[in-house]
Every structure is written in C-alpha cells, then in structure tokens.
mmCIF file of C-alpha atoms and ligand atoms in Angstrom:
data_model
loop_
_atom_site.group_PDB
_atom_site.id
_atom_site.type_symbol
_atom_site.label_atom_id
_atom_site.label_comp_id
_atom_site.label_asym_id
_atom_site.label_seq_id
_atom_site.Cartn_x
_atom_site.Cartn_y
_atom_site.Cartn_z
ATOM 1 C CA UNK A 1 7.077 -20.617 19.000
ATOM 2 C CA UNK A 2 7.844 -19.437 15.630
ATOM 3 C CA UNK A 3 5.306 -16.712 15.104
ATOM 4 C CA UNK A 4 4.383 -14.862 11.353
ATOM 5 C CA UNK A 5 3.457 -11.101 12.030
ATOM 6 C CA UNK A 6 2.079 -9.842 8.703
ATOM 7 C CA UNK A 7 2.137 -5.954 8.934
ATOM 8 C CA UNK A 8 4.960 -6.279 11.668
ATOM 9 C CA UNK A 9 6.715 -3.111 10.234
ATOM 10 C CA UNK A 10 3.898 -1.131 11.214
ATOM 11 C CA UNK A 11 2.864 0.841 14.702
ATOM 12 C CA UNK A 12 1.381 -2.195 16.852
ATOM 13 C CA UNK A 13 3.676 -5.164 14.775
ATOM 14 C CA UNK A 14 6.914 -3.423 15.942
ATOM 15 C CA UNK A 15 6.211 -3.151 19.755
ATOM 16 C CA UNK A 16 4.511 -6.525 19.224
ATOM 17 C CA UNK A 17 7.794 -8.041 17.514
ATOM 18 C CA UNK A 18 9.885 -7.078 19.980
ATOM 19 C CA UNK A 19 8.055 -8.484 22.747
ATOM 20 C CA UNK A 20 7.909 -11.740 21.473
ATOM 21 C CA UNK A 21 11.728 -11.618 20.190
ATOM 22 C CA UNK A 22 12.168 -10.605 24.100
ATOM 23 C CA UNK A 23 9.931 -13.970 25.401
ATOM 24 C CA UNK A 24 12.547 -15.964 23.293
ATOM 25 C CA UNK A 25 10.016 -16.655 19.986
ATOM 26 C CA UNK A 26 10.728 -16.721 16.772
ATOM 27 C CA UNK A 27 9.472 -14.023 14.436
ATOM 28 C CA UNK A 28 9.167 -13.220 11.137
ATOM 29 C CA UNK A 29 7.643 -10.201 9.669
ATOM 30 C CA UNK A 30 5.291 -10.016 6.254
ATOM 31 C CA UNK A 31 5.001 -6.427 5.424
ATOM 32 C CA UNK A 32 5.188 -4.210 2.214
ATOM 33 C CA UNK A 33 6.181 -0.901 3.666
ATOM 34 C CA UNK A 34 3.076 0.892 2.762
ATOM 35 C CA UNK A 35 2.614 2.638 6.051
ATOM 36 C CA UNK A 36 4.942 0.224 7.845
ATOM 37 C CA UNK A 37 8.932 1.237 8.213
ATOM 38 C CA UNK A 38 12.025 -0.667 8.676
ATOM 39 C CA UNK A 39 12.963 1.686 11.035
ATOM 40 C CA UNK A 40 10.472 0.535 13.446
ATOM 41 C CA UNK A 41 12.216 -2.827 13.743
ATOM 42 C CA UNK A 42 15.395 -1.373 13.934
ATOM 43 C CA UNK A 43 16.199 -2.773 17.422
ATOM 44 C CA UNK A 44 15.508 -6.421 15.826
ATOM 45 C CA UNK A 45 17.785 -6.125 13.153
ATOM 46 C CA UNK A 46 20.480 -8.795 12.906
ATOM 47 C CA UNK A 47 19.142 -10.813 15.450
ATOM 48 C CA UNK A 48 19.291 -14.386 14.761
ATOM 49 C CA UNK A 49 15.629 -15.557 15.475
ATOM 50 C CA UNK A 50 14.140 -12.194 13.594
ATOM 51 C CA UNK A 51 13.483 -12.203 9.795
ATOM 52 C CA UNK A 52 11.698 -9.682 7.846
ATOM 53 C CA UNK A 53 9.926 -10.229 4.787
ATOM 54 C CA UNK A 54 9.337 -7.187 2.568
ATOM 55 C CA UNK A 55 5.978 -8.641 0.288
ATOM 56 C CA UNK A 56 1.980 -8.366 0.557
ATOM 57 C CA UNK A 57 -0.532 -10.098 2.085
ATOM 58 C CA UNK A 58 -2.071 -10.198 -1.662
ATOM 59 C CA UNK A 59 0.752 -12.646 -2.508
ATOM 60 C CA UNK A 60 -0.895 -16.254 -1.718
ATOM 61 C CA UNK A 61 2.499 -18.165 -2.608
ATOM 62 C CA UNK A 62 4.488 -15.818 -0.626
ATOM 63 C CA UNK A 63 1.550 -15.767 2.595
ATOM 64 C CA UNK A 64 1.368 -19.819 2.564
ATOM 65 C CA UNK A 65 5.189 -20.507 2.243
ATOM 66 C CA UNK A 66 5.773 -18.077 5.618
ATOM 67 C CA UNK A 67 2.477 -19.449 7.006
ATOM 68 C CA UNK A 68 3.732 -23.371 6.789
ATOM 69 C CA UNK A 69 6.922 -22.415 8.459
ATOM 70 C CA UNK A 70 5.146 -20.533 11.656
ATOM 71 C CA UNK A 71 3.310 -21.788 14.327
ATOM 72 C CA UNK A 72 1.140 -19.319 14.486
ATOM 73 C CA UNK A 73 0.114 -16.403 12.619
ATOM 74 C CA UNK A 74 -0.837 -12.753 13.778
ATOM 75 C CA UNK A 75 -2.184 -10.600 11.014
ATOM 76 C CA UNK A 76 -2.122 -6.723 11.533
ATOM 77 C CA UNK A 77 -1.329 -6.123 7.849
ATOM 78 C CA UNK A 78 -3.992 -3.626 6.710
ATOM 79 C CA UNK A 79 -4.908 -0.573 4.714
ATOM 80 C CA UNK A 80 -5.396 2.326 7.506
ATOM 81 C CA UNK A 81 -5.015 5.725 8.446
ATOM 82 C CA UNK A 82 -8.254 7.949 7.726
ATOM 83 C CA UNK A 83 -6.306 9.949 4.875
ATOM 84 C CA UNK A 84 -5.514 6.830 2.827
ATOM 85 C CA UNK A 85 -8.953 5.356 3.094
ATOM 86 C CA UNK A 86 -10.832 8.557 2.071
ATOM 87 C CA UNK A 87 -8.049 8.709 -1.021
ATOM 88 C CA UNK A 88 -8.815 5.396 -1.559
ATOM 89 C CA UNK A 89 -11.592 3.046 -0.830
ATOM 90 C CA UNK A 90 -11.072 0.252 -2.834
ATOM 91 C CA UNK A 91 -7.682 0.040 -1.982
ATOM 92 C CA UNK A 92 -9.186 -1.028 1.719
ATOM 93 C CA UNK A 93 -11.296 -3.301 0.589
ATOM 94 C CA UNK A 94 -8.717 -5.033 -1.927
ATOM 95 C CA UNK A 95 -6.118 -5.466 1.115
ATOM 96 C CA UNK A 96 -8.255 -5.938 3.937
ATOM 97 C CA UNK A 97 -10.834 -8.377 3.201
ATOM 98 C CA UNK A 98 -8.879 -9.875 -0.199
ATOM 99 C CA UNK A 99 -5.039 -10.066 2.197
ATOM 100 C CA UNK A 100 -7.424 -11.430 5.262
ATOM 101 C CA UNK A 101 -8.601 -14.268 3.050
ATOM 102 C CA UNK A 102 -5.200 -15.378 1.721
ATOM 103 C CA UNK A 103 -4.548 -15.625 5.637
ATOM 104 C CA UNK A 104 -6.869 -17.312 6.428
ATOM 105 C CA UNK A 105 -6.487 -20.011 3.404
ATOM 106 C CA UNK A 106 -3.166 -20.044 4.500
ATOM 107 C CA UNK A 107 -3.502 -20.929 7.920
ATOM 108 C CA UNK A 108 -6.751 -23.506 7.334
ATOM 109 C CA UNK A 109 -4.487 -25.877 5.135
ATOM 110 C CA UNK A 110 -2.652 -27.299 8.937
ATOM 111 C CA UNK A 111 -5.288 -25.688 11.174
ATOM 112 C CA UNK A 112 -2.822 -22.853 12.280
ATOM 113 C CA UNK A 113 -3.917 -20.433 15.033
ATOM 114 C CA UNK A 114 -4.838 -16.968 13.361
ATOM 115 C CA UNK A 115 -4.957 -13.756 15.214
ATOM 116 C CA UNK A 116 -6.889 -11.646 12.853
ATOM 117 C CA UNK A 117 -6.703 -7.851 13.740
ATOM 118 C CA UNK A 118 -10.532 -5.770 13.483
ATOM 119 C CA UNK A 119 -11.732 -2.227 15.169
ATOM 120 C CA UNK A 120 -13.786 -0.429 16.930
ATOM 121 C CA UNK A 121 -15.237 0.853 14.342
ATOM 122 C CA UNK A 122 -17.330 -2.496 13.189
ATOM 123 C CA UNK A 123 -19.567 -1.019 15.893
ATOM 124 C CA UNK A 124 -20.672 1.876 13.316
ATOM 125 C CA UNK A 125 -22.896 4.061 15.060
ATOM 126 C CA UNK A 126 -23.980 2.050 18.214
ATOM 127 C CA UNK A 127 -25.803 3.867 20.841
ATOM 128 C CA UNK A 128 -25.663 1.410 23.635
ATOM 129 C CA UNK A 129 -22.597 1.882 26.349
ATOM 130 C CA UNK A 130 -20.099 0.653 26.348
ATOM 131 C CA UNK A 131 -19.678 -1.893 23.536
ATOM 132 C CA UNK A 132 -19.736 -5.288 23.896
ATOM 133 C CA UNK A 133 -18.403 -8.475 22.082
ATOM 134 C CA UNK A 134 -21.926 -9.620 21.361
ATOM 135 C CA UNK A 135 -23.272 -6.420 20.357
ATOM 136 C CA UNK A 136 -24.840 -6.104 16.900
ATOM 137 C CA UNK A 137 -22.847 -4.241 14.556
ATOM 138 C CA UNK A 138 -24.439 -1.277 12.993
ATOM 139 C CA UNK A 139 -21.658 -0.291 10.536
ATOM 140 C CA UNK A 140 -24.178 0.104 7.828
ATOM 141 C CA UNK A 141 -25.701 2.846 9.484
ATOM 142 C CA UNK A 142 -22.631 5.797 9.903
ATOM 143 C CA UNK A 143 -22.519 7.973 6.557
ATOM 144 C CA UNK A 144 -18.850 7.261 7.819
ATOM 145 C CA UNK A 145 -15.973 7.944 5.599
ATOM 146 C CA UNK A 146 -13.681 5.245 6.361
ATOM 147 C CA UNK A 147 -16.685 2.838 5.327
ATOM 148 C CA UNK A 148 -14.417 0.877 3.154
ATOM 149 C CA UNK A 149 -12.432 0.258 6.267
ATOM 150 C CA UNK A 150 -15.271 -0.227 8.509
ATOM 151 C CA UNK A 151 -17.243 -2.877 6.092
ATOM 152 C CA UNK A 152 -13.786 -4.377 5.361
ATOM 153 C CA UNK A 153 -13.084 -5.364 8.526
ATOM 154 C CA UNK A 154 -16.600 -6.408 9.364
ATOM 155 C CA UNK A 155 -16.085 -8.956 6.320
ATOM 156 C CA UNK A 156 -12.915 -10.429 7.773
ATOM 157 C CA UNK A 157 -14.606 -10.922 11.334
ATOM 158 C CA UNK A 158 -17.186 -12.821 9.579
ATOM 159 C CA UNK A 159 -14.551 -14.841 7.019
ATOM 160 C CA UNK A 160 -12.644 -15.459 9.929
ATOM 161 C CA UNK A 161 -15.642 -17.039 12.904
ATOM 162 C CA UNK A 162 -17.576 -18.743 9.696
ATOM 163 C CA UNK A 163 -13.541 -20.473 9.103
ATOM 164 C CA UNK A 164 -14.019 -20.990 12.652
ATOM 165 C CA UNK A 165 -17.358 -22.987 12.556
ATOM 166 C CA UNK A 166 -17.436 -24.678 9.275
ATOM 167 C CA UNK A 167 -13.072 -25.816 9.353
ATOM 168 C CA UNK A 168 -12.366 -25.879 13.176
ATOM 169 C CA UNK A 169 -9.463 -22.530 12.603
ATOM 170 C CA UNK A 170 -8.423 -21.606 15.360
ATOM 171 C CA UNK A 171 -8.638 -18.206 14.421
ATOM 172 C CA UNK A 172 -9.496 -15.220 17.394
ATOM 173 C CA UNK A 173 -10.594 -11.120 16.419
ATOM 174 C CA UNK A 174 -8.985 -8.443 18.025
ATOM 175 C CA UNK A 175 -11.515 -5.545 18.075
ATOM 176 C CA UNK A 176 -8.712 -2.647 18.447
ATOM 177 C CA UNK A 177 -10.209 0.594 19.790
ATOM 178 C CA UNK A 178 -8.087 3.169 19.858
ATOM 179 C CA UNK A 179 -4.110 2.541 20.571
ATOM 180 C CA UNK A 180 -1.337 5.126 20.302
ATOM 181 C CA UNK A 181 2.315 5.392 21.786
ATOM 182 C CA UNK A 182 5.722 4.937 20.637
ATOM 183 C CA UNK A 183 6.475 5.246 16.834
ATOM 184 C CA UNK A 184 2.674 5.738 15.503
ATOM 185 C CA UNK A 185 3.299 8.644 13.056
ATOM 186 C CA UNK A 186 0.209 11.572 12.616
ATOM 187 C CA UNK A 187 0.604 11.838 9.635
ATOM 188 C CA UNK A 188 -2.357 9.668 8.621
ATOM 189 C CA UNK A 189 -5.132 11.070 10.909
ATOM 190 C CA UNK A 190 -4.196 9.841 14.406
ATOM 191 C CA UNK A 191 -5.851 12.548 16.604
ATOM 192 C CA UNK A 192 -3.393 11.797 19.446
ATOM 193 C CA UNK A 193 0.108 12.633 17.625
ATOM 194 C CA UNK A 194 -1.573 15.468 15.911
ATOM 195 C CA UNK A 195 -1.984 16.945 18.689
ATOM 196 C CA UNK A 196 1.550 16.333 20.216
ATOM 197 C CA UNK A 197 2.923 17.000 17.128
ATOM 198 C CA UNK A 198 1.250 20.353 16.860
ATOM 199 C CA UNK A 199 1.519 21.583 20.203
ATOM 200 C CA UNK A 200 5.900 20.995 19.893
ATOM 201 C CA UNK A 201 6.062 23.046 16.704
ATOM 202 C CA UNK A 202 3.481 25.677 18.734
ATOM 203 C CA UNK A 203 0.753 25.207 15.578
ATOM 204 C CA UNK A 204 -2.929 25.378 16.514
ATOM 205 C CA UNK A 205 -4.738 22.203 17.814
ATOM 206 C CA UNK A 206 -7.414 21.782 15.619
ATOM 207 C CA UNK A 207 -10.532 20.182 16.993
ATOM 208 C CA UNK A 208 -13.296 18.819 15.300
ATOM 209 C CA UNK A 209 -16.960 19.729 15.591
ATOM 210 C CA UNK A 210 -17.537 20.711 18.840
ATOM 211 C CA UNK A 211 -15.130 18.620 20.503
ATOM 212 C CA UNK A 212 -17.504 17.063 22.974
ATOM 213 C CA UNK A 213 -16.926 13.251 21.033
ATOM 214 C CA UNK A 214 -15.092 11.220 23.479
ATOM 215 C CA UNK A 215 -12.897 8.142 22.347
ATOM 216 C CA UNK A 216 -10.361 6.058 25.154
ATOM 217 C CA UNK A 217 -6.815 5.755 24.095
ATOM 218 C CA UNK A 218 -5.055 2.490 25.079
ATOM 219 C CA UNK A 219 -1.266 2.643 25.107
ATOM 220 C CA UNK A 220 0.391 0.329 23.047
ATOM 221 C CA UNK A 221 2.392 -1.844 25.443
ATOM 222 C CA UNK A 222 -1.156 -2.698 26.787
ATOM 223 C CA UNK A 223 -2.098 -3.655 23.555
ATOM 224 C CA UNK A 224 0.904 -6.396 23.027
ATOM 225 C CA UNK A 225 -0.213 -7.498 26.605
ATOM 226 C CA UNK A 226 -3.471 -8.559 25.858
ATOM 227 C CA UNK A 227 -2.081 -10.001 22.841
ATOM 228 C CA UNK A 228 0.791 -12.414 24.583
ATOM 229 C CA UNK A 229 -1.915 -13.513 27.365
ATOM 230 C CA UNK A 230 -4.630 -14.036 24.742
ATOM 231 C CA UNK A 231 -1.630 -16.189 22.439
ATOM 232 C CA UNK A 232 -1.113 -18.538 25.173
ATOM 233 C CA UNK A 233 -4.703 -18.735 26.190
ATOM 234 C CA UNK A 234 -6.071 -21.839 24.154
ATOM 235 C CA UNK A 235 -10.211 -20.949 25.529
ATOM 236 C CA UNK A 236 -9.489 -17.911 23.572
ATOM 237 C CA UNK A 237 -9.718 -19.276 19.914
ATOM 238 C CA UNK A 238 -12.895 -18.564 18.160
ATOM 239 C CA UNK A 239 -13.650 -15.285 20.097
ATOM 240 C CA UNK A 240 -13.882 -11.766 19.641
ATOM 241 C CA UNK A 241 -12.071 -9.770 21.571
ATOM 242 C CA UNK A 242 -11.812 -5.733 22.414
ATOM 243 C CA UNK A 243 -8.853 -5.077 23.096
ATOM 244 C CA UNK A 244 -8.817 -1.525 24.741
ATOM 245 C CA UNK A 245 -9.020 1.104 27.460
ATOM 246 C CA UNK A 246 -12.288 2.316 28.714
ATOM 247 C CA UNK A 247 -10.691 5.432 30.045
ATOM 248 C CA UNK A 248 -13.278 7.742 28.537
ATOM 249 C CA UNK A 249 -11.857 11.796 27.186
ATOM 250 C CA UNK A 250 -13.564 13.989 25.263
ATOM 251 C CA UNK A 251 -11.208 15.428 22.346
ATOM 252 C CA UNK A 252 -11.381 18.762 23.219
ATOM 253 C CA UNK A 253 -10.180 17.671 27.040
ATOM 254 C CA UNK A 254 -7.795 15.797 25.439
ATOM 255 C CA UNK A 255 -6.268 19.048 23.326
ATOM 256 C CA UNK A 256 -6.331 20.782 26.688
ATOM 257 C CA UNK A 257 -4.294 18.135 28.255
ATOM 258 C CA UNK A 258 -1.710 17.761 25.306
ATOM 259 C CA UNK A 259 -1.727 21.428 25.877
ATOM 260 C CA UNK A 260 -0.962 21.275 29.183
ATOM 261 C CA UNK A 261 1.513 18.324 29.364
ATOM 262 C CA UNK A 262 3.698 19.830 26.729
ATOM 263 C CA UNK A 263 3.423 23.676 28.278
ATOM 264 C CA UNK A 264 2.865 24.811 24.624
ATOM 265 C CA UNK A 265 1.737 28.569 23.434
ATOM 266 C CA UNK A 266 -0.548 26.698 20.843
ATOM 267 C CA UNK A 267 -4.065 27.619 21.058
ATOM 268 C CA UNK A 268 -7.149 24.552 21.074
ATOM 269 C CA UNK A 269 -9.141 26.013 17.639
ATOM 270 C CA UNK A 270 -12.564 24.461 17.345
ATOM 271 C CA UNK A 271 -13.325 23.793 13.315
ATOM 272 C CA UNK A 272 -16.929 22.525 11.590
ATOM 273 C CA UNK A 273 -16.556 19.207 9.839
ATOM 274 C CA UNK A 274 -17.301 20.608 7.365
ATOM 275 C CA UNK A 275 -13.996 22.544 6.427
ATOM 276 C CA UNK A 276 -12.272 19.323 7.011
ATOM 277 C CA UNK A 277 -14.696 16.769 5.814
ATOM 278 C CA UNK A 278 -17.804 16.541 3.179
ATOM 279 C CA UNK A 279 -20.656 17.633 3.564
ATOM 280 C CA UNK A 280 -23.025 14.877 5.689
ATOM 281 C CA UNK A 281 -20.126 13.432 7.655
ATOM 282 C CA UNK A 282 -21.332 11.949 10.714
ATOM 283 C CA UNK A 283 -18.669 11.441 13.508
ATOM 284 C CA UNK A 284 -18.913 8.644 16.087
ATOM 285 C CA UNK A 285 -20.253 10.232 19.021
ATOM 286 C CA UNK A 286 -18.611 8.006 21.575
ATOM 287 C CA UNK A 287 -16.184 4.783 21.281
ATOM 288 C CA UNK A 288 -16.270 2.942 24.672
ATOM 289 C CA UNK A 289 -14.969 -0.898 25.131
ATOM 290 C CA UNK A 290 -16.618 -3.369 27.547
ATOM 291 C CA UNK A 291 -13.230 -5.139 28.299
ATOM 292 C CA UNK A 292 -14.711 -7.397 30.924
ATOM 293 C CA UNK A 293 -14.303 -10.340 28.781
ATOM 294 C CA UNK A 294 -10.744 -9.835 27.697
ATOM 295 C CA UNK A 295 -10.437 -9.912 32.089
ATOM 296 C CA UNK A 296 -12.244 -12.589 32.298
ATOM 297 C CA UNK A 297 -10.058 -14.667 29.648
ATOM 298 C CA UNK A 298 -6.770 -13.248 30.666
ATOM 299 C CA UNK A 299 -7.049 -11.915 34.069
ATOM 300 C CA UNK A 300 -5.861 -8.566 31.960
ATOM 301 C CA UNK A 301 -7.280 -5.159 31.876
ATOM 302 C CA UNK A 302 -5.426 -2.278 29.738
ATOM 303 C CA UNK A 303 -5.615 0.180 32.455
ATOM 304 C CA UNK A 304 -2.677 2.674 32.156
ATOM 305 C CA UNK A 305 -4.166 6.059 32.492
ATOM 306 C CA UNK A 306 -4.061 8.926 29.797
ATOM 307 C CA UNK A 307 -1.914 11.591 31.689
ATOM 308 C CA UNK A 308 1.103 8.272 31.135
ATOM 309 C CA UNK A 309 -0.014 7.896 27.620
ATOM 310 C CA UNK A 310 0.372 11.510 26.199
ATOM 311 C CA UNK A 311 3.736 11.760 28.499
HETATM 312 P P1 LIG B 401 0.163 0.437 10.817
HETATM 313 O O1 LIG B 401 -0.196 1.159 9.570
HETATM 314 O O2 LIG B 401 1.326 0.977 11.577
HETATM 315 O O3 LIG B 401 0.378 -1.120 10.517
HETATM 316 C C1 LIG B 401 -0.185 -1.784 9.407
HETATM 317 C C2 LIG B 401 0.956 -2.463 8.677
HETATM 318 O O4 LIG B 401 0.445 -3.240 7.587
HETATM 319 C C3 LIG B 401 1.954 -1.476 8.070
HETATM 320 O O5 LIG B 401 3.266 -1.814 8.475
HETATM 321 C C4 LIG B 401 1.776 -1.644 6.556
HETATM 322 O O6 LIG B 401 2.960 -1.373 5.835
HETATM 323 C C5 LIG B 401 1.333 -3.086 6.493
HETATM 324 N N1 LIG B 401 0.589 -3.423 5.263
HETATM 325 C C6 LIG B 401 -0.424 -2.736 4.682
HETATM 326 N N2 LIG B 401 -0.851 -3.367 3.580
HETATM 327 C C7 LIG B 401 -0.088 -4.494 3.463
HETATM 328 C C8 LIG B 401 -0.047 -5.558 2.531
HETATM 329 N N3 LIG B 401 -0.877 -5.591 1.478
HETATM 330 N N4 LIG B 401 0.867 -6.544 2.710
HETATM 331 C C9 LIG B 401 1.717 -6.528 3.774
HETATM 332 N N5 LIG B 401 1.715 -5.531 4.688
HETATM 333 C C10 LIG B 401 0.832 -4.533 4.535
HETATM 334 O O7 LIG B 401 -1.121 0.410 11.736
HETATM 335 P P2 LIG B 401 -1.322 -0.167 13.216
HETATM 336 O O8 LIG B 401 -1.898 0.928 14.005
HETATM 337 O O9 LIG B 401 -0.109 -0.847 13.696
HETATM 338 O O10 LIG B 401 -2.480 -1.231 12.935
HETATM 339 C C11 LIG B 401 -2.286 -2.638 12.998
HETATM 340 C C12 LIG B 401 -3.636 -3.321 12.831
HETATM 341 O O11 LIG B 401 -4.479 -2.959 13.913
HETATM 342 C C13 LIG B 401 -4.371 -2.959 11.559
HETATM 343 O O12 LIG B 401 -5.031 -4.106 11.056
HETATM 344 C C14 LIG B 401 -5.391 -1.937 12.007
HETATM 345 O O13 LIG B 401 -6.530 -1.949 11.186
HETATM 346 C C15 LIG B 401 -5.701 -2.424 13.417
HETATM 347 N N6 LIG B 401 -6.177 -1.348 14.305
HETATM 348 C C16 LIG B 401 -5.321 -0.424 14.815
HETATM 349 C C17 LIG B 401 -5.826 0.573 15.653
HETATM 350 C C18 LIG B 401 -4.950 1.643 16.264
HETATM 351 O O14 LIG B 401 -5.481 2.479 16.990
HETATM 352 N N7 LIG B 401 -3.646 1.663 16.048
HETATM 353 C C19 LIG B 401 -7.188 0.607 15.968
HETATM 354 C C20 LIG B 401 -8.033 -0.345 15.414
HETATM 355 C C21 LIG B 401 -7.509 -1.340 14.601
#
C-alpha cells in the first residue's frame, strides 16, 4: 500500500513510519516540523519507498495532491503538548479541526480510508470506569486548560463519523490515551519524560496536586500495533477506537518508580496546581480505557507493563 502519514515527523508517525516501511509499504510523510523532527525519521532517510513532505495540513492543494497518490491516509498531524495549547488556543483549534477537514475533503473526493487520530481527553471529566467507545463525552464540563485541544478533537470525531454516514468515508478514530516511549521529547508537558528526564540530571520530580490522579501509559510500539491490525481490518471503518493500556498508576507511584528504575538522588516534591497552573484548574481524576473492543476487532490488547515502559 502506499500510505500518507500527515504528522509522520512527530513521536507516534516516526515509530509508525518505520513499521510500515518495514511491512514493505509505501510511505510518505506530511509534516511541518512544528513539534515534529527530521531526526525522528532518520533511519528512513534515503530509502527508496520513503518520501517526506515538509508542508501543513492547512495547505488543501498540497493535502489533496499527496492524498490522490496514497491509498490510504493516517492523520496524526496536530497541535499538542499542554505548553503550546495553554500559549495558544486558537492555534489548536485552527490546525486541528481546520487541518482535519482538509483531510477529510481530501480523502472523500475517491472514498480513501482515513485514520483520523483523537484522545482521551474527549472524555472530559467522565466519572464512569473505565471509558468506553460509546460513552458520552463530557468535555464541556472540565474547566480544563487544554480545552481548545479537547473540543478540537471532539469536532474532528464528529466531522469525521457524520463523513462517515452522510459520504460512505471510510474513515476510523483513534481515541489515544496516553502513549510514551522512544523519541517523545518532555519538553511539552509529557509527565513520563519529565520525570526520566529529571531524575538523570538528579532535579526534583515535581508532582502535581496530591499525586493520587492515576493515568495508564501505553508504550508506543503497542500503539503502531493496534494501528497495522486495525489498517488491515476492513469491519473497522466507521468506528471509534481507544487505543491504550488499562494498566492503571497513580503519578506519584509513578515518580517513585522512575525514581527507583533510574537509582536517582532526586527527591518526589509534591506542588499545588496552583503554582503551576491558574487558579480553578481542574485535573482529570482518572484516565482508564475499556480496550475490549479494540480485542474484539483485532484480537489485540496493548498489554506491555509499566516497569518495560519507563526502562
Ligand atoms: P507529535 O507532536 O510528536 O506529532 C504531531 C506531529 O504533527 C508533529 O510532527 C508536528 O510537527 C505535526 N504537525 C503539527 N501541526 C501540523 C500541520 N499544521 N501540518 C503538518 N504537520 C503538523 O505528537 P504525537 O504524540 O506523535 O501525537 C500524534 C497524534 O496522536 C496527535 O494527533 C495527538 O493529538 C494524538 N495523541 C497522542 C497522544 C500521546 O500520548 N502521544 C495521546 C492522545 C492523542
């Protein structure tokens, strides 16, 4: 297959790139560097049925000439990263809801199928566990700060299933909860390689609130798996999809295990949200996936365990 990553530069695109470069696809990558890096494909470079793209997923001539040369589209290009979102809001909504549209324009003119990358987060401040594919969304709800993001991804769920029921797209939503691993940078508000990072260099760990909010970290090669299986799974089109771990830690457990793996002098420092956030920030409590139907559909289930991920 020839396959069109947009935001294949970036933290899941890479790994995601070189999988399918290793399955004997074609790929090219859409991305405009904005978090993304060249370096991340750096392994890819040269090789004959690799091309990268350097553009935006704002460009509609650009996104329809790649799309009419693939045979299928993945679309991971997106505004993220807590630190960019806060600095700018509208930027997230520009990209992600106006750069999911031209996508999905772009793949509707020959009926293309569309993998069309969403989060966790669409399920705002839920209170029923663990969240499930048919779940309302209560986005609205969180006094979150990445609302932009949150609300912008909701929108391109909704672009994306009402392309599905009024034009036939083939189009399926990955609801990523948390993934980390190889190459995903801190520097954008990634608890995970904060803490890594800061335990090496021997800084403090700082934890947030009381540290008793639990998320599940899926590794990123379990990630690309659930993509590949759900690619070549033809039931899967017009779905949502979590795509995730439900290996449940607490963030202060996880500081003590970072801590612990890396045998680092750094102390675990509990700090309000306040010093870190505005006042009448409301953190998401807990972040669990029902993956049962991702199982059910691929006979997959992200399952490598914590202790692997942080080594
Ligand atoms: P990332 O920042 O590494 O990747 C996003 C890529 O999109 C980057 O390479 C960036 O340069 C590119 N990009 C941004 N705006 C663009 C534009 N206008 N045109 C072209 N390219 C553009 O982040 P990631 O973690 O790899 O995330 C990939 C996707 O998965 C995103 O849509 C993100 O919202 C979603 N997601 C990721 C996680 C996670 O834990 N990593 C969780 C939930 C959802």
């Amino acid at each position: 297959m020839k396959v069109l990553i947009t935001g294949g530069a970036g933290f899941i695109g890479s790994h995601l790139s070189e999988r399918l470069i290793a399955e004997g696809h074609s790929v090219t990558v859409l991305d405009d560097l904005s978090t993304g890096r060249t370096e991340n494909l750096a392994g890819l470079s040269g090789h004959n049925r690799f091309r990268f793209h350097e553009g935006t997923i704002l460009d509609p001539a650009l996104v329809g000439t790649l799309t009419d040369e693939a045979d299928m589209i993945i679309h991971l290009a997106a505004a993220v990263g807590v630190k960019l979102i806060m600095e700018e809001p509208s930027r997230s909504i520009l990209t992600n809801v106006g750069g999911t549209e031209t996508v999905l324009k772009a793949a509707l003119k020959d009926l293309k199928p569309v993998f069309v990358a969403s989060t966790s987060e669409v399920y705002g401040k839920a209170t029923k566990f663990p969240f499930g594919e048919d779940d309302d969304l209560t986005i609205g709800a969180t006094k979150n700060l990445r609302w932009s993001y949150a609300c912008a991804k909701t929108l391109d769920e909704f672009l994306a299933l009402a392309y599905v029921r009024e034009a036939d797209l083939p189009a399926t939503v990955l609801r990523f909860f948390n993934t980390t691993g190889p190459r995903q940078t801190g520097s954008y508000g990634m608890v995970l390689p904060n803490f890594v990072q800061a335990a090496l260099e021997g800084r403090p760990l700082l934890v947030h609130g009381t540290g008793e909010q639990s998320r599940c970290f899926g590794h990123v090669a379990d990630a690309v798996e659930a993509m590949v299986r759900l690619m070549a799974t033809p039931a899967a089109r017009g779905e949502v999809f979590n795509v995730g771990n439900d290996e449940e830690v607490t963030i202060r457990a996880l500081a003590e295990q970072v801590v612990a793996a890396t045998g680092s002098p750094s102390e675990i420092r509990l700090v309000p949200y306040e010093t870190v956030y505005p006042a009448g920030f409301e953190d998401m409590a807990r972040r669990l996936p029902d993956v049962s139907k991702l199982e059910r559909a691929t006979g997959f289930r992200p399952r490598r365990p914590l202790s692997e991920i942080i080594a």
